[in-house]
């Protein structure tokens, strides 16, 4: 386990590179509305642009109705 804090001489910054996670990285994305879950996708690793566009095109768009609003948050 790495230290959360470090010390440096006055006027200097401490830099340390360390992994922010251990093990296998999983990405989970989903869309919900008042009636429940609309679309979900689980990926090993990080989500790429192509993965996101595929979720929108194949899972989300066919289930949206006129007047639905999509809000994205990262």
C-alpha atoms as an extended CHARMM CRD file, in Angstrom:
* protein
*
        74  EXT
         1         1  UNK       CA              0.0000000000        0.0000000000        0.0000000000  PROA      1               0.0000000000
         2         2  UNK       CA              1.3090000000        3.4510000000       -0.8970000000  PROA      2               0.0000000000
         3         3  UNK       CA              1.3620000000        6.4160000000        1.4070000000  PROA      3               0.0000000000
         4         4  UNK       CA             -1.4560000000        8.9130000000        0.8910000000  PROA      4               0.0000000000
         5         5  UNK       CA              0.7590000000       11.8490000000        1.8980000000  PROA      5               0.0000000000
         6         6  UNK       CA              4.3850000000       12.7820000000        1.2320000000  PROA      6               0.0000000000
         7         7  UNK       CA              6.8440000000       15.4600000000        2.3070000000  PROA      7               0.0000000000
         8         8  UNK       CA              9.0010000000       17.7310000000        0.1940000000  PROA      8               0.0000000000
         9         9  UNK       CA             11.4540000000       20.5070000000        0.8300000000  PROA      9               0.0000000000
        10        10  UNK       CA              9.9700000000       24.0100000000        0.9660000000  PROA      10              0.0000000000
        11        11  UNK       CA              8.8940000000       25.2490000000       -2.4600000000  PROA      11              0.0000000000
        12        12  UNK       CA              9.0400000000       21.7790000000       -4.0860000000  PROA      12              0.0000000000
        13        13  UNK       CA              6.2470000000       19.3840000000       -5.0330000000  PROA      13              0.0000000000
        14        14  UNK       CA              6.2420000000       15.6390000000       -4.5160000000  PROA      14              0.0000000000
        15        15  UNK       CA              5.4170000000       13.5250000000       -7.5370000000  PROA      15              0.0000000000
        16        16  UNK       CA              4.6020000000        9.8580000000       -7.3540000000  PROA      16              0.0000000000
        17        17  UNK       CA              3.1000000000        7.5870000000       -9.9650000000  PROA      17              0.0000000000
        18        18  UNK       CA              0.9740000000        4.7680000000       -8.6200000000  PROA      18              0.0000000000
        19        19  UNK       CA             -1.8440000000        2.6370000000       -9.8960000000  PROA      19              0.0000000000
        20        20  UNK       CA             -5.2740000000        3.8710000000       -8.9130000000  PROA      20              0.0000000000
        21        21  UNK       CA             -6.7770000000        0.3710000000       -8.9730000000  PROA      21              0.0000000000
        22        22  UNK       CA             -5.7830000000       -3.2550000000       -8.5950000000  PROA      22              0.0000000000
        23        23  UNK       CA             -7.0020000000       -6.2290000000      -10.5570000000  PROA      23              0.0000000000
        24        24  UNK       CA             -9.1020000000       -6.2410000000      -13.6860000000  PROA      24              0.0000000000
        25        25  UNK       CA            -10.8380000000       -3.0210000000      -14.7480000000  PROA      25              0.0000000000
        26        26  UNK       CA            -14.5400000000       -3.2340000000      -15.6220000000  PROA      26              0.0000000000
        27        27  UNK       CA            -16.6880000000       -0.5110000000      -17.1660000000  PROA      27              0.0000000000
        28        28  UNK       CA            -20.4450000000       -0.4810000000      -16.6300000000  PROA      28              0.0000000000
        29        29  UNK       CA            -22.7670000000        1.9790000000      -18.3670000000  PROA      29              0.0000000000
        30        30  UNK       CA            -26.5190000000        2.1590000000      -18.2960000000  PROA      30              0.0000000000
        31        31  UNK       CA            -29.5720000000        4.2150000000      -19.1640000000  PROA      31              0.0000000000
        32        32  UNK       CA            -32.6550000000        4.4630000000      -16.9680000000  PROA      32              0.0000000000
        33        33  UNK       CA            -35.9850000000        6.2230000000      -17.0010000000  PROA      33              0.0000000000
        34        34  UNK       CA            -38.8530000000        6.3640000000      -14.5510000000  PROA      34              0.0000000000
        35        35  UNK       CA            -40.2260000000        3.0140000000      -15.7270000000  PROA      35              0.0000000000
        36        36  UNK       CA            -36.8760000000        1.2470000000      -15.1720000000  PROA      36              0.0000000000
        37        37  UNK       CA            -33.6310000000        0.2510000000      -16.8940000000  PROA      37              0.0000000000
        38        38  UNK       CA            -33.5610000000        0.9260000000      -20.6370000000  PROA      38              0.0000000000
        39        39  UNK       CA            -30.0770000000       -0.1950000000      -21.7200000000  PROA      39              0.0000000000
        40        40  UNK       CA            -26.9090000000       -1.5500000000      -20.0950000000  PROA      40              0.0000000000
        41        41  UNK       CA            -23.4510000000       -2.5800000000      -21.2190000000  PROA      41              0.0000000000
        42        42  UNK       CA            -20.5300000000       -4.1190000000      -19.3340000000  PROA      42              0.0000000000
        43        43  UNK       CA            -16.9900000000       -4.1280000000      -20.7580000000  PROA      43              0.0000000000
        44        44  UNK       CA            -13.6210000000       -5.4220000000      -19.6660000000  PROA      44              0.0000000000
        45        45  UNK       CA            -11.2520000000       -2.4600000000      -19.6080000000  PROA      45              0.0000000000
        46        46  UNK       CA            -12.0190000000        1.1480000000      -20.4960000000  PROA      46              0.0000000000
        47        47  UNK       CA            -14.8660000000        2.2750000000      -22.7000000000  PROA      47              0.0000000000
        48        48  UNK       CA            -13.8410000000        3.5180000000      -26.1240000000  PROA      48              0.0000000000
        49        49  UNK       CA            -15.7410000000        5.8270000000      -28.4420000000  PROA      49              0.0000000000
        50        50  UNK       CA            -16.8500000000        2.8880000000      -30.6000000000  PROA      50              0.0000000000
        51        51  UNK       CA            -18.2590000000        1.0450000000      -27.5590000000  PROA      51              0.0000000000
        52        52  UNK       CA            -20.2910000000        4.0750000000      -26.5010000000  PROA      52              0.0000000000
        53        53  UNK       CA            -21.6380000000        4.6770000000      -30.0010000000  PROA      53              0.0000000000
        54        54  UNK       CA            -22.6320000000        1.0150000000      -30.2590000000  PROA      54              0.0000000000
        55        55  UNK       CA            -24.6000000000        1.2570000000      -26.9900000000  PROA      55              0.0000000000
        56        56  UNK       CA            -26.3960000000        4.3730000000      -28.2410000000  PROA      56              0.0000000000
        57        57  UNK       CA            -27.1050000000        3.0250000000      -31.7190000000  PROA      57              0.0000000000
        58        58  UNK       CA            -28.0760000000       -0.5740000000      -30.9280000000  PROA      58              0.0000000000
        59        59  UNK       CA            -29.5260000000       -0.4280000000      -27.4070000000  PROA      59              0.0000000000
        60        60  UNK       CA            -30.7120000000        3.0760000000      -26.5340000000  PROA      60              0.0000000000
        61        61  UNK       CA            -32.0460000000        4.7200000000      -29.7060000000  PROA      61              0.0000000000
        62        62  UNK       CA            -34.5190000000        1.9330000000      -30.5820000000  PROA      62              0.0000000000
        63        63  UNK       CA            -36.0930000000        2.2560000000      -27.1010000000  PROA      63              0.0000000000
        64        64  UNK       CA            -36.4740000000        6.0420000000      -27.0390000000  PROA      64              0.0000000000
        65        65  UNK       CA            -39.8440000000        7.6210000000      -27.7810000000  PROA      65              0.0000000000
        66        66  UNK       CA            -40.6740000000       11.0600000000      -29.1160000000  PROA      66              0.0000000000
        67        67  UNK       CA            -40.2750000000       13.5880000000      -26.3120000000  PROA      67              0.0000000000
        68        68  UNK       CA            -37.7430000000       11.5250000000      -24.2820000000  PROA      68              0.0000000000
        69        69  UNK       CA            -34.8070000000       13.5160000000      -22.9610000000  PROA      69              0.0000000000
        70        70  UNK       CA            -31.2740000000       12.0900000000      -22.6390000000  PROA      70              0.0000000000
        71        71  UNK       CA            -29.0150000000       13.5000000000      -19.9170000000  PROA      71              0.0000000000
        72        72  UNK       CA            -25.3810000000       12.4120000000      -19.7890000000  PROA      72              0.0000000000
        73        73  UNK       CA            -23.1100000000       12.5950000000      -16.7600000000  PROA      73              0.0000000000
        74        74  UNK       CA            -19.5090000000       11.5410000000      -16.4330000000  PROA      74              0.0000000000
